[in-house]
Short mmCIF file of the C-alpha atoms (twelve columns), coordinates in Angstrom:
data_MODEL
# 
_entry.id   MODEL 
# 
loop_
_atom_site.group_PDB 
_atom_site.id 
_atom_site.type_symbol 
_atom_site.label_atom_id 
_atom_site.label_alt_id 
_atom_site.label_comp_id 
_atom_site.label_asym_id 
_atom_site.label_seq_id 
_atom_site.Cartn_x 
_atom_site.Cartn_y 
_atom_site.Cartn_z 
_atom_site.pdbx_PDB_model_num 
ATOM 1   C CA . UNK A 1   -42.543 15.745  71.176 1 
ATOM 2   C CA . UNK A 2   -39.265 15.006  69.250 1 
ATOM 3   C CA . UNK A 3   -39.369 11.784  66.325 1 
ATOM 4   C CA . UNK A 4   -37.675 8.708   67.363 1 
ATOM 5   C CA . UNK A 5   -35.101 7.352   65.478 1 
ATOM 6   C CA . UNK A 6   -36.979 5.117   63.322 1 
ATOM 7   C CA . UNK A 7   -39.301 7.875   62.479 1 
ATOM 8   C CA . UNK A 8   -36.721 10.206  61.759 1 
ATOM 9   C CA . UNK A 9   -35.081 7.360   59.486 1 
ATOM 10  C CA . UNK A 10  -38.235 7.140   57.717 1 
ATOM 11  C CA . UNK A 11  -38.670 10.656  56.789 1 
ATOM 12  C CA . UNK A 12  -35.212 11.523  55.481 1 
ATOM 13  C CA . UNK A 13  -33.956 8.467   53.782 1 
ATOM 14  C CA . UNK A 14  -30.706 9.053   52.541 1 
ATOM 15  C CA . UNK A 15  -29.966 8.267   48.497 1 
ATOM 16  C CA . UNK A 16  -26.396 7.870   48.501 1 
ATOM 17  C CA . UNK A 17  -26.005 4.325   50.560 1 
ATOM 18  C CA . UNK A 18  -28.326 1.065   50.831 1 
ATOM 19  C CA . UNK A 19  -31.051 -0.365  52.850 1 
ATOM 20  C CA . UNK A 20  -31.704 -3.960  53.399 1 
ATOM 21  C CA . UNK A 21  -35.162 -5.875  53.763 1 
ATOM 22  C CA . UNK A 22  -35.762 -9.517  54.426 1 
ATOM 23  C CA . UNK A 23  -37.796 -10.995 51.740 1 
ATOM 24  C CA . UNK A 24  -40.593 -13.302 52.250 1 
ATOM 25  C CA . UNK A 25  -38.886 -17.249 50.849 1 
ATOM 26  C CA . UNK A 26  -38.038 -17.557 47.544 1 
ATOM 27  C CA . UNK A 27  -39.990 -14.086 46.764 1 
ATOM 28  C CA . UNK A 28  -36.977 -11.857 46.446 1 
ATOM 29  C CA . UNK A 29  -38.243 -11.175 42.876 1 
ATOM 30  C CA . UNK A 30  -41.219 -10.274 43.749 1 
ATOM 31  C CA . UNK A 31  -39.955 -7.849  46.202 1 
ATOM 32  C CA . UNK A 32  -37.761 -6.767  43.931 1 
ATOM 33  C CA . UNK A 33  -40.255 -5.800  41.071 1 
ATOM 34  C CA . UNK A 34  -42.450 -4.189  44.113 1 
ATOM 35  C CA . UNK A 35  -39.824 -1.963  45.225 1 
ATOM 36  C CA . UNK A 36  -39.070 -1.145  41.757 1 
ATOM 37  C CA . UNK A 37  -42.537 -0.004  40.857 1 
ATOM 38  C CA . UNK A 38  -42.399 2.240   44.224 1 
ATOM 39  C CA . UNK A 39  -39.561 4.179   42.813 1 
ATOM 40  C CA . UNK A 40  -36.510 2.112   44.848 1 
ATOM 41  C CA . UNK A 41  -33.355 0.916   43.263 1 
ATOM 42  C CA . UNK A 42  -33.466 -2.222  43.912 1 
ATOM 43  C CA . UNK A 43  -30.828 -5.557  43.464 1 
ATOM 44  C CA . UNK A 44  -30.703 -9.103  44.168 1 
ATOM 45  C CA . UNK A 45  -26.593 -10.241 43.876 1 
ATOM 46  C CA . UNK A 46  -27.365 -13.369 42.500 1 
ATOM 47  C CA . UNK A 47  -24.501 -16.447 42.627 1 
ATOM 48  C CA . UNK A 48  -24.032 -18.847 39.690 1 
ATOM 49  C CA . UNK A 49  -23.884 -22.471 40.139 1 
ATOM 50  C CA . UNK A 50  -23.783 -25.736 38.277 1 
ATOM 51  C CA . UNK A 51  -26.815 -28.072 38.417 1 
ATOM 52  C CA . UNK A 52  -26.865 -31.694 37.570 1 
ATOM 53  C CA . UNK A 53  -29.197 -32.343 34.516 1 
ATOM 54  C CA . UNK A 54  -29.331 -35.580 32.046 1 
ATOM 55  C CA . UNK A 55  -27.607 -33.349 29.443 1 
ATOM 56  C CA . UNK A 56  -25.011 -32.330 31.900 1 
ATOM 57  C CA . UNK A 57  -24.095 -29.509 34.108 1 
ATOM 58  C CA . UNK A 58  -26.718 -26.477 33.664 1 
ATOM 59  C CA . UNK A 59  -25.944 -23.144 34.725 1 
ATOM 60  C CA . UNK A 60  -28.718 -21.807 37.282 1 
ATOM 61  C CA . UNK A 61  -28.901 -18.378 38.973 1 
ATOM 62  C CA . UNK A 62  -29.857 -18.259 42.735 1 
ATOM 63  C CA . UNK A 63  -29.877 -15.325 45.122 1 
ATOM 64  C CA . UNK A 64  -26.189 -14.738 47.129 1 
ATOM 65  C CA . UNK A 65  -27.935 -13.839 49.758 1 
ATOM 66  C CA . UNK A 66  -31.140 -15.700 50.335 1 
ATOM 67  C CA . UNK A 67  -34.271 -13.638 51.250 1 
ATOM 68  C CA . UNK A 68  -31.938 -10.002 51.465 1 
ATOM 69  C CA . UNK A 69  -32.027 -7.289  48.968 1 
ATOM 70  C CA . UNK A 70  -30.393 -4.116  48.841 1 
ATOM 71  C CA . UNK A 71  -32.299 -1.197  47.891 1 
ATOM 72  C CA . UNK A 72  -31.901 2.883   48.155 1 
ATOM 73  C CA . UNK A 73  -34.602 5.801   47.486 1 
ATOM 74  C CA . UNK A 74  -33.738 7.482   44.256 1 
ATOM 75  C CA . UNK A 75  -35.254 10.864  45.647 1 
ATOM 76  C CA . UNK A 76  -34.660 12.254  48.945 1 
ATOM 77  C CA . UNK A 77  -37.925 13.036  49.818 1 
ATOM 78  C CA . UNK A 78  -39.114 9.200   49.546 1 
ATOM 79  C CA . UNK A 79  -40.295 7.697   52.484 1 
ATOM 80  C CA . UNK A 80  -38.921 3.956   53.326 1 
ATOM 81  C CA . UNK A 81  -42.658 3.579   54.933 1 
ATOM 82  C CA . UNK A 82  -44.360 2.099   52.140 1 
ATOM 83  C CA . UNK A 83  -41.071 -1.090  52.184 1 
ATOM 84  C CA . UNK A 84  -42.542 -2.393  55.066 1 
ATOM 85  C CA . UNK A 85  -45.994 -3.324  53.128 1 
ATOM 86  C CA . UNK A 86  -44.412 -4.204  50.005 1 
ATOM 87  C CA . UNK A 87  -45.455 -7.498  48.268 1 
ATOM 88  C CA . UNK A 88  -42.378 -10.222 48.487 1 
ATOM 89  C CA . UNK A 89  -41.072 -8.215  51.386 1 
ATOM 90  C CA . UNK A 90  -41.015 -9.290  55.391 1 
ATOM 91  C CA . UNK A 91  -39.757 -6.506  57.319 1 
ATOM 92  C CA . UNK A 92  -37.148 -3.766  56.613 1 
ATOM 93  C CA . UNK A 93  -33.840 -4.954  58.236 1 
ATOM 94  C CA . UNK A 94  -32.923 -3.024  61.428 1 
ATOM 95  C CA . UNK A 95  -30.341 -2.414  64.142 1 
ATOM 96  C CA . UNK A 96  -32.553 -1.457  67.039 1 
ATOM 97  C CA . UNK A 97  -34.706 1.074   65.674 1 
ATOM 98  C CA . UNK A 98  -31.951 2.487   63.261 1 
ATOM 99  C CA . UNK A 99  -32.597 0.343   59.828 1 
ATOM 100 C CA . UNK A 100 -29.850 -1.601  58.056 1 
ATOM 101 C CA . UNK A 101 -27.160 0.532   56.353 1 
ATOM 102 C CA . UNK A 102 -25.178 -0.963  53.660 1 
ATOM 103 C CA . UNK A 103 -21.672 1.437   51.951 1 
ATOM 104 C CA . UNK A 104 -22.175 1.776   48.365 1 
ATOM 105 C CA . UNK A 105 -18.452 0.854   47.973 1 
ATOM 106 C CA . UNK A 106 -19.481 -2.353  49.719 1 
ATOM 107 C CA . UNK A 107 -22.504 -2.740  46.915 1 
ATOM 108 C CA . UNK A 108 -20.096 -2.251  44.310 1 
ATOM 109 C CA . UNK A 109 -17.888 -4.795  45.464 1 
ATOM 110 C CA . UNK A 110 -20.695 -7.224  45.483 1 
ATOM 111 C CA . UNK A 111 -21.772 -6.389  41.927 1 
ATOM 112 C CA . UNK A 112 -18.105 -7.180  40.987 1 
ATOM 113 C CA . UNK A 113 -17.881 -10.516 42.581 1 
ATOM 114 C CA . UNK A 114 -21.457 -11.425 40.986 1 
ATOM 115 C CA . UNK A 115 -19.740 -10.659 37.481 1 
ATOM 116 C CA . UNK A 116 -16.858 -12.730 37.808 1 
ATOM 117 C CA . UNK A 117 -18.155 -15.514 39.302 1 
ATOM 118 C CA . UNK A 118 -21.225 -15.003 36.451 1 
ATOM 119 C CA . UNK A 119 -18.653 -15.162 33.762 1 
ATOM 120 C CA . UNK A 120 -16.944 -17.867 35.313 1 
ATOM 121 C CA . UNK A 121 -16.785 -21.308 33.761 1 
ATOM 122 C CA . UNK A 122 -17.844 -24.991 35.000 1 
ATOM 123 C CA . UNK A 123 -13.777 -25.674 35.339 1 
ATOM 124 C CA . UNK A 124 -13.225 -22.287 37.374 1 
ATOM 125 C CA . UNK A 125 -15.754 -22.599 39.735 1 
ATOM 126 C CA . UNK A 126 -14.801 -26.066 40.329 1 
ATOM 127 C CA . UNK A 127 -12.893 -27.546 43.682 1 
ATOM 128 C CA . UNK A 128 -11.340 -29.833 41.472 1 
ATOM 129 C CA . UNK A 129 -8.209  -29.650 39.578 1 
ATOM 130 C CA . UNK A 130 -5.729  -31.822 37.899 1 
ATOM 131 C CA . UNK A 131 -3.287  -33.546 40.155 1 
ATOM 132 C CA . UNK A 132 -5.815  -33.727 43.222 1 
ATOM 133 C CA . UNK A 133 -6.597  -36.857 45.708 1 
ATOM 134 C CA . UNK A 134 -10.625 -37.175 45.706 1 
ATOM 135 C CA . UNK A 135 -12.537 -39.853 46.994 1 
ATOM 136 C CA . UNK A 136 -15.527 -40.894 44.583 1 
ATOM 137 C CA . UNK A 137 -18.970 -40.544 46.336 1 
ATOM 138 C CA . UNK A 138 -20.760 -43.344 45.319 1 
ATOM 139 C CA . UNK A 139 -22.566 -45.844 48.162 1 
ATOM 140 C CA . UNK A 140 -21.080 -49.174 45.951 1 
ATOM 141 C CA . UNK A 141 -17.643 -48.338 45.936 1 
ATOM 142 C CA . UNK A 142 -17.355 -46.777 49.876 1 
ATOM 143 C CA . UNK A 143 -14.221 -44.580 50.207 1 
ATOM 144 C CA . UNK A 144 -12.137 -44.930 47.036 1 
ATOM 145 C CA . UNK A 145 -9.801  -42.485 46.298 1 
ATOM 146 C CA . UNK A 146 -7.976  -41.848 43.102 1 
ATOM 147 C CA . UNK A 147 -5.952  -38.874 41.493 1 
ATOM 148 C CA . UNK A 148 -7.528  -36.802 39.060 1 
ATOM 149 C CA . UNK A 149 -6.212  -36.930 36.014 1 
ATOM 150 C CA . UNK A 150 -8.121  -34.612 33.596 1 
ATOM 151 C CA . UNK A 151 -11.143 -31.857 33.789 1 
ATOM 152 C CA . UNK A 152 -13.293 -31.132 31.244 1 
ATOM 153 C CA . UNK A 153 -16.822 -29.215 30.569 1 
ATOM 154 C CA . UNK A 154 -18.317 -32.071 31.330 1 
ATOM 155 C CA . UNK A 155 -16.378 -35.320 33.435 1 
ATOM 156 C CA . UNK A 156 -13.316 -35.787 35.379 1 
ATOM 157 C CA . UNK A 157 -10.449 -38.956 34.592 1 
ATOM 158 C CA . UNK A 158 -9.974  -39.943 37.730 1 
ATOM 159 C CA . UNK A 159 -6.805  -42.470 38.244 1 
ATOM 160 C CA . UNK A 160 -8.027  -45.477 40.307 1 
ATOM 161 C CA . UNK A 161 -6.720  -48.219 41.582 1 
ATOM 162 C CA . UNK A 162 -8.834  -51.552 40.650 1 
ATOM 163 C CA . UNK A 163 -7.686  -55.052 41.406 1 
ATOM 164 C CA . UNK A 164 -4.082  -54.099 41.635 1 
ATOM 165 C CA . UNK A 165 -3.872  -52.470 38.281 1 
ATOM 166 C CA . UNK A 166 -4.450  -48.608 37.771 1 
ATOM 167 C CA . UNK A 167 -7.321  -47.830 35.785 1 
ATOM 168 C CA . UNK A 168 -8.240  -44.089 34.488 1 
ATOM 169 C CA . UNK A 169 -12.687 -43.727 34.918 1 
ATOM 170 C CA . UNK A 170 -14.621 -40.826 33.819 1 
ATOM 171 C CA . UNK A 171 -17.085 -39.302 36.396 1 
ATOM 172 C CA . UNK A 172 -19.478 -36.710 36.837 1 
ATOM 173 C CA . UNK A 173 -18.410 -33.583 38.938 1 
ATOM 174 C CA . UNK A 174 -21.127 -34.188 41.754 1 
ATOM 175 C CA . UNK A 175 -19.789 -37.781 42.105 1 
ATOM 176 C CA . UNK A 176 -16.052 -36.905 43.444 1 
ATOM 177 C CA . UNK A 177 -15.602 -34.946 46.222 1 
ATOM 178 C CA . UNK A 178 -11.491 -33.539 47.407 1 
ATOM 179 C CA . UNK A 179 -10.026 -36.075 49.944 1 
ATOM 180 C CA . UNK A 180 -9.217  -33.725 52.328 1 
ATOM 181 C CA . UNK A 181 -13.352 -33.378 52.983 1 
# 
């Protein structure tokens, strides 16, 4: 009686590309530090974004790709059987019965994209930019546009238009949104 695929899979894992597995919500850490202490290589690309806080915009880490991780045997004779059980972890991801495969090249270019946008600042990551029509997103003042004016760490000067005379206001990022939206 001959292995299926899946079995086969499962007893040759292959160390020089990736596996994927479907985390259970908000536990990709968990599975992460799991498959870790099994032996895996395990990563989380995790995407940098600006939060809204009293003191101003906060930097905060969340996961690229919500509930995936990549991981990859660092032995060939470990079994990918013992994933499937792993606390934080849902299922191993799978075409059929042939699991996930994911190019190290492809990995790689992940991990790049993760440090750039990691080392990126509040202005860079930004959709807006000096010169641009926005409309300000606050319920009292409806659809106002203006042209922004300035960006700093903190505000944008946007250039508004109040009672016939223009009129340069400093907002929050999360309050203007581009025009074209």
């Amino acid at each position: 009686m001959s292995d299926s695929p899946l079995v086969s899979d499962l007893l040759q894992p292959r160390t020089d590309i990736w596996y994927l597995v479907y985390a259970k919500p908000r536990q990709e850490e968990i599975a992460r530090f799991n498959l870790q202490q099994q032996g895996f290589e395990a990563y989380v690309p995790l995407y940098k974004k600006f939060k809204k806080t009293e003191q101003g915009p906060v930097a905060v880490f969340e996961p690229m790709f919500p509930r995936y991780l990549f991981f990859r045997p660092t032995s060939s004779g470990q079994s990918l059987s013992s994933v499937r059980s792993t606390r934080g972890v849902t299922t191993l991801v799978r075409f059929g019965f042939e699991p996930a495969l994911v190019a190290d090249a492809l990995v790689d270019r992940i991990r790049q994209l993760e440090h750039e946008r990691n080392e990126a600042t509040l202005q860079q990551t930004s959709d807006v930019r000096a010169g641009q029509r926005v409309r300000l997103r606050h319920t009292a003042l409806g659809d106002v546009e203006g042209l922004v004016q300035s960006v700093s760490s903190k505000r944008v000067a946007v250039l508004l238009e109040i009672l016939g005379r223009p009129a340069v206001v400093q907002v929050e990022y999360f309050q203007v949104e581009p025009a074209d939206a």
